[in-house]
Short mmCIF file of C-alpha atoms in Angstrom, two decimals:
data_model
loop_
_atom_site.label_atom_id
_atom_site.label_comp_id
_atom_site.label_asym_id
_atom_site.label_seq_id
_atom_site.Cartn_x
_atom_site.Cartn_y
_atom_site.Cartn_z
CA MET A 1 -22.17 100.65 7.34
CA ALA A 2 -24.09 99.76 4.19
CA ALA A 3 -26.15 96.57 4.16
CA VAL A 4 -24.90 93.75 1.95
CA ALA A 5 -28.00 93.97 -0.27
CA ASP A 6 -27.42 97.71 -0.81
CA ILE A 7 -23.80 97.03 -1.82
CA GLU A 8 -24.94 94.29 -4.19
CA LEU A 9 -27.51 96.63 -5.72
CA ARG A 10 -24.94 99.36 -6.28
CA LEU A 11 -22.56 96.90 -7.91
CA LEU A 12 -25.33 95.53 -10.14
CA ILE A 13 -26.26 99.00 -11.39
CA GLU A 14 -22.59 99.82 -12.00
CA ALA A 15 -22.17 96.53 -13.88
CA VAL A 16 -25.19 97.32 -16.07
CA TYR A 17 -23.64 100.69 -16.93
CA LEU A 18 -20.15 99.35 -17.65
CA ARG A 19 -21.32 96.31 -19.62
CA TYR A 20 -24.31 97.66 -21.55
CA GLY A 21 -24.14 101.47 -21.27
CA HIS A 22 -27.53 101.81 -19.59
CA ASP A 23 -27.19 104.26 -16.72
CA PHE A 24 -29.52 103.69 -13.76
CA ARG A 25 -27.10 105.14 -11.21
CA ASP A 26 -29.21 108.26 -10.63
CA TYR A 27 -32.57 106.54 -10.57
CA ALA A 28 -34.46 106.70 -7.28
CA GLN A 29 -32.99 103.94 -5.13
CA ALA A 30 -36.29 102.86 -3.58
CA SER A 31 -37.75 102.30 -7.05
CA ILE A 32 -34.69 100.42 -8.34
CA LYS A 33 -34.59 98.24 -5.22
CA ARG A 34 -38.25 97.33 -5.67
CA ARG A 35 -37.82 96.50 -9.36
CA VAL A 36 -34.70 94.41 -8.82
CA GLY A 37 -36.53 92.55 -6.07
CA GLN A 38 -39.28 91.68 -8.55
CA ALA A 39 -36.67 90.55 -11.08
CA LEU A 40 -35.03 88.28 -8.51
CA GLN A 41 -38.33 86.51 -7.88
CA ARG A 42 -39.39 86.21 -11.51
CA MET A 43 -35.96 85.28 -12.84
CA GLY A 44 -35.23 82.78 -10.08
CA ALA A 45 -31.96 84.31 -8.90
CA ALA A 46 -30.83 83.51 -5.35
CA SER A 47 -29.24 86.93 -4.80
CA ILE A 48 -28.46 90.21 -6.53
CA SER A 49 -24.88 89.04 -6.94
CA ALA A 50 -26.09 85.90 -8.70
CA LEU A 51 -28.25 88.04 -10.97
CA GLN A 52 -25.23 90.26 -11.71
CA GLU A 53 -23.17 87.26 -12.77
CA ARG A 54 -25.93 86.19 -15.15
CA ILE A 55 -26.41 89.54 -16.85
CA LEU A 56 -22.67 90.12 -17.24
CA HIS A 57 -22.26 86.89 -19.21
CA ASP A 58 -25.62 86.59 -20.98
CA PRO A 59 -27.12 89.59 -22.85
CA ARG A 60 -30.45 87.75 -23.01
CA GLN A 61 -30.59 87.76 -19.22
CA PHE A 62 -29.90 91.50 -19.26
CA ALA A 63 -32.69 92.05 -21.79
CA GLU A 64 -35.05 90.28 -19.39
CA LEU A 65 -33.84 92.35 -16.45
CA LEU A 66 -34.32 95.53 -18.48
CA GLN A 67 -38.05 94.80 -18.68
CA TYR A 68 -38.20 95.18 -14.90
CA LEU A 69 -35.89 98.19 -14.69
CA THR A 70 -37.82 100.24 -17.25
CA VAL A 71 -41.42 99.24 -16.39
CA PRO A 72 -42.83 99.08 -19.95
CA VAL A 73 -46.47 99.69 -18.95
CA SER A 74 -48.74 102.30 -20.49
CA GLU A 75 -52.12 102.86 -22.11
CA MET A 76 -53.52 105.08 -24.84
CA PHE A 77 -54.77 108.50 -23.77
CA ARG A 78 -53.71 107.79 -20.21
CA ASP A 79 -54.96 110.61 -17.97
CA PRO A 80 -57.48 111.92 -20.56
CA PRO A 81 -57.58 115.48 -19.13
CA TYR A 82 -53.92 115.83 -20.13
CA PHE A 83 -54.70 115.14 -23.78
CA LEU A 84 -57.81 117.32 -23.64
CA ALA A 85 -55.66 120.18 -22.34
CA ILE A 86 -53.20 119.63 -25.21
CA ARG A 87 -56.09 119.78 -27.65
CA GLN A 88 -57.41 122.98 -26.08
CA HIS A 89 -54.27 124.91 -25.12
CA VAL A 90 -51.26 123.61 -27.04
CA LEU A 91 -52.30 122.52 -30.53
CA PRO A 92 -54.12 125.78 -31.41
CA VAL A 93 -50.79 127.58 -30.91
CA LEU A 94 -48.72 124.94 -32.69
CA GLY A 95 -51.21 125.02 -35.55
CA THR A 96 -49.93 128.48 -36.47
CA TYR A 97 -46.49 127.07 -37.30
CA PRO A 98 -45.67 125.90 -40.85
CA SER A 99 -44.01 122.71 -39.56
CA LEU A 100 -43.69 120.98 -36.22
CA LYS A 101 -41.46 118.61 -34.30
CA VAL A 102 -42.88 116.74 -31.31
CA TRP A 103 -40.90 114.52 -28.94
CA VAL A 104 -42.49 111.82 -26.77
CA ALA A 105 -39.67 110.89 -24.34
CA GLY A 106 -39.83 107.59 -22.49
CA CYS A 107 -42.42 106.24 -24.91
CA SER A 108 -42.36 102.65 -23.57
CA THR A 109 -44.35 100.40 -25.94
CA GLY A 110 -45.78 103.31 -27.92
CA GLU A 111 -49.25 103.91 -26.52
CA GLU A 112 -48.62 107.58 -25.78
CA ALA A 113 -46.92 108.16 -29.13
CA TYR A 114 -49.91 106.76 -31.02
CA SER A 115 -52.24 108.84 -28.83
CA MET A 116 -50.26 111.94 -29.78
CA ALA A 117 -50.37 111.00 -33.46
CA ILE A 118 -54.15 110.61 -33.32
CA LEU A 119 -54.49 113.97 -31.59
CA LEU A 120 -52.31 115.69 -34.20
CA HIS A 121 -54.25 113.98 -36.99
CA GLU A 122 -57.60 115.14 -35.68
CA GLU A 123 -56.36 118.71 -35.41
CA GLY A 124 -55.04 118.61 -38.98
CA LEU A 125 -51.37 118.82 -37.96
CA LEU A 126 -49.96 115.32 -38.40
CA GLU A 127 -48.93 115.73 -42.05
CA ARG A 128 -46.64 118.63 -41.16
CA THR A 129 -45.29 117.13 -37.96
CA ILE A 130 -42.16 115.06 -37.36
CA LEU A 131 -43.06 112.94 -34.35
CA TYR A 132 -40.18 111.39 -32.41
CA ALA A 133 -40.75 108.74 -29.74
CA THR A 134 -37.78 107.54 -27.71
CA ASP A 135 -36.96 105.01 -25.02
CA ILE A 136 -33.98 102.99 -23.75
CA ASN A 137 -35.74 99.63 -23.92
CA HIS A 138 -35.13 98.01 -27.31
CA ALA A 139 -37.85 95.38 -26.82
CA SER A 140 -40.40 98.10 -26.01
CA LEU A 141 -39.36 100.11 -29.07
CA GLU A 142 -39.72 97.09 -31.32
CA LYS A 143 -43.23 96.46 -30.03
CA ALA A 144 -44.03 100.14 -30.51
CA ARG A 145 -42.84 100.07 -34.13
CA LYS A 146 -45.11 97.11 -34.89
CA GLY A 147 -48.10 98.99 -33.50
CA ILE A 148 -49.90 95.85 -32.34
CA PHE A 149 -51.74 96.01 -29.03
CA ASP A 150 -54.01 93.76 -27.01
CA LEU A 151 -57.43 93.80 -28.64
CA GLY A 152 -59.03 93.49 -25.22
CA ALA A 153 -57.46 96.78 -24.15
CA MET A 154 -59.17 98.75 -26.91
CA GLN A 155 -62.37 99.21 -24.94
CA GLY A 156 -60.50 101.03 -22.18
CA PHE A 157 -58.47 102.98 -24.73
CA THR A 158 -61.70 104.03 -26.43
CA ARG A 159 -63.10 105.41 -23.15
CA ASN A 160 -59.88 107.35 -22.56
CA TYR A 161 -60.00 108.70 -26.12
CA GLN A 162 -63.58 109.91 -25.72
CA ARG A 163 -62.78 111.62 -22.40
CA ALA A 164 -59.80 113.27 -24.09
CA GLY A 165 -62.13 115.04 -26.52
CA GLY A 166 -62.04 112.45 -29.30
CA HIS A 167 -64.88 113.02 -31.73
CA ARG A 168 -64.57 110.04 -34.06
CA SER A 169 -64.99 106.31 -33.74
CA PHE A 170 -61.76 105.05 -32.17
CA GLY A 171 -62.16 101.91 -34.27
CA GLU A 172 -61.13 103.96 -37.31
CA TYR A 173 -57.56 103.96 -36.02
CA TYR A 174 -56.95 100.21 -35.85
CA THR A 175 -57.92 96.89 -37.38
CA ALA A 176 -58.05 93.45 -35.80
CA ALA A 177 -54.97 91.61 -37.09
CA TYR A 178 -52.19 89.30 -35.90
CA GLY A 179 -54.26 88.32 -32.88
CA GLY A 180 -54.43 91.91 -31.68
CA ALA A 181 -55.24 95.47 -32.72
CA LEU A 182 -52.97 96.82 -35.48
CA MET A 183 -52.71 100.61 -35.53
CA ASP A 184 -53.40 102.28 -38.86
CA LYS A 185 -50.40 102.43 -41.20
CA SER A 186 -50.65 106.21 -41.52
CA LEU A 187 -50.08 106.49 -37.77
CA ARG A 188 -47.24 103.95 -37.74
CA ASP A 189 -45.49 105.71 -40.60
CA ALA A 190 -45.82 109.10 -38.88
CA ILE A 191 -43.75 108.14 -35.82
CA THR A 192 -39.97 107.78 -35.68
CA PHE A 193 -39.10 105.43 -32.81
CA ALA A 194 -35.52 105.68 -31.60
CA ASP A 195 -33.19 104.70 -28.77
CA HIS A 196 -32.41 107.65 -26.51
CA SER A 197 -31.37 107.87 -22.86
CA LEU A 198 -32.25 110.87 -20.70
CA ALA A 199 -29.41 109.82 -18.41
CA THR A 200 -26.55 109.75 -20.92
CA ASP A 201 -27.56 111.15 -24.33
CA ALA A 202 -27.69 114.73 -25.62
CA VAL A 203 -30.41 116.69 -27.40
CA PHE A 204 -30.95 115.39 -30.93
CA ALA A 205 -33.39 117.93 -32.42
CA GLU A 206 -35.12 121.25 -31.88
CA THR A 207 -38.75 120.55 -30.96
CA HIS A 208 -41.93 122.51 -30.38
CA PHE A 209 -43.52 120.19 -27.85
CA VAL A 210 -41.97 117.62 -25.50
CA SER A 211 -44.17 115.14 -23.65
CA CYS A 212 -42.42 113.09 -20.96
CA ARG A 213 -44.82 111.55 -18.49
CA ASN A 214 -44.32 109.22 -15.55
CA VAL A 215 -40.58 109.01 -16.16
CA LEU A 216 -39.11 111.71 -13.91
CA ILE A 217 -40.73 110.15 -10.83
CA TYR A 218 -38.19 107.32 -11.14
CA PHE A 219 -35.19 109.69 -11.19
CA ASN A 220 -33.36 111.33 -8.31
CA ARG A 221 -33.19 115.13 -8.24
CA ALA A 222 -29.92 115.39 -10.17
CA LEU A 223 -31.18 113.21 -13.00
CA GLN A 224 -34.52 115.01 -13.05
CA ASP A 225 -32.67 118.28 -13.56
CA ARG A 226 -30.55 116.72 -16.31
CA ALA A 227 -33.66 115.55 -18.16
CA LEU A 228 -35.40 118.91 -17.72
CA GLY A 229 -32.26 120.57 -19.05
CA LEU A 230 -32.45 118.41 -22.18
CA PHE A 231 -36.09 119.35 -22.68
CA HIS A 232 -35.37 123.05 -22.17
CA GLU A 233 -32.47 122.91 -24.61
CA SER A 234 -34.54 120.97 -27.15
CA LEU A 235 -37.55 123.28 -27.10
CA ALA A 236 -37.83 126.06 -29.63
CA HIS A 237 -38.71 129.59 -28.54
CA ARG A 238 -41.90 129.39 -26.45
CA GLY A 239 -42.19 125.64 -26.93
CA PHE A 240 -44.37 123.45 -24.70
CA LEU A 241 -43.54 120.77 -22.13
CA GLY A 242 -45.88 118.16 -20.69
CA LEU A 243 -45.15 116.08 -17.58
CA GLY A 244 -46.94 113.32 -15.68
CA SER A 245 -49.69 113.87 -13.13
CA LYS A 246 -47.30 113.26 -10.20
CA GLU A 247 -44.46 115.32 -11.64
CA THR A 248 -43.79 119.04 -11.43
CA LEU A 249 -41.26 121.69 -12.33
CA ASP A 250 -41.60 123.21 -8.85
CA PHE A 251 -38.36 123.07 -6.84
CA SER A 252 -36.39 121.97 -9.91
CA ALA A 253 -33.44 123.85 -11.39
CA TYR A 254 -35.75 124.86 -14.28
CA ALA A 255 -38.73 126.15 -12.29
CA GLU A 256 -38.06 129.72 -13.43
CA ARG A 257 -37.55 128.77 -17.08
CA PHE A 258 -41.17 127.78 -17.74
CA GLU A 259 -44.63 129.17 -17.10
CA PRO A 260 -47.71 127.02 -16.46
CA VAL A 261 -50.21 126.63 -19.29
CA SER A 262 -52.45 124.21 -17.41
CA ARG A 263 -50.99 123.49 -14.00
CA PRO A 264 -53.41 120.67 -13.04
CA GLU A 265 -52.45 118.82 -16.24
CA ARG A 266 -48.75 119.64 -15.84
CA LEU A 267 -48.46 121.56 -19.10
CA TYR A 268 -45.84 124.31 -19.29
CA ARG A 269 -44.41 126.74 -21.81
CA ARG A 270 -40.76 127.71 -22.19
CA LEU A 271 -40.07 131.30 -21.19
CA PRO A 272 -37.81 133.49 -23.34
CA ASP A 273 -34.18 133.44 -22.31
CA PRO A 274 -33.33 136.37 -19.98
CA GLY A 275 -31.51 139.33 -21.43
#
């Protein structure tokens, strides 16, 4: 027999889907339970059922809950070896194409998207690249569009950038403004931020490189395979896929559809379709 809290959690997730269209039903239950527990404490709700009543009747309460469900936390050039591997193994190949489309899925507040834009700029590819960055959290997307980050975080971002093979002064890419660090307009203009759900939406463009990091770890196996299917369908012939350091294609339904480019950095390349 299911515990009352587990029943409440299932009903809350179903209510979120029916009321707002955000589908967390195939997210890993342990992760969802932990996040909802944090929301209960921070939002002062006595129970999950009480929280459900709030979010059903007040979209502002749901917007607050969404901040816990989607974990909008990131940093620029996170896991620098990943970006160094892109610089060394992926961009030299993509540089042979006349035009490019790159998709950063689950972009949160935009740190990874701006990191990708800087990388493309330094390799002379940004001007011929359409760079999409997507997420389900509207508040995160709005922050990403503004391109304003904590000025105090720039020191850590600079270290990551240097370890990722950056060969300029990172200060060239932002100015101190609005009480924070404002990313350069050329970078902001180069990125199209958009709402897209890996749980419910379809492919929206053919791309040459998809980067989706630290998102699949929050999905159950069925939803992981759905997301990987979207990436496979989106990628052009021999396109590239990048995952997070704790994620892998091994044991997935798409393990045989990709070959490793840099296995330690979780970079893969789409294999030609059989036959």
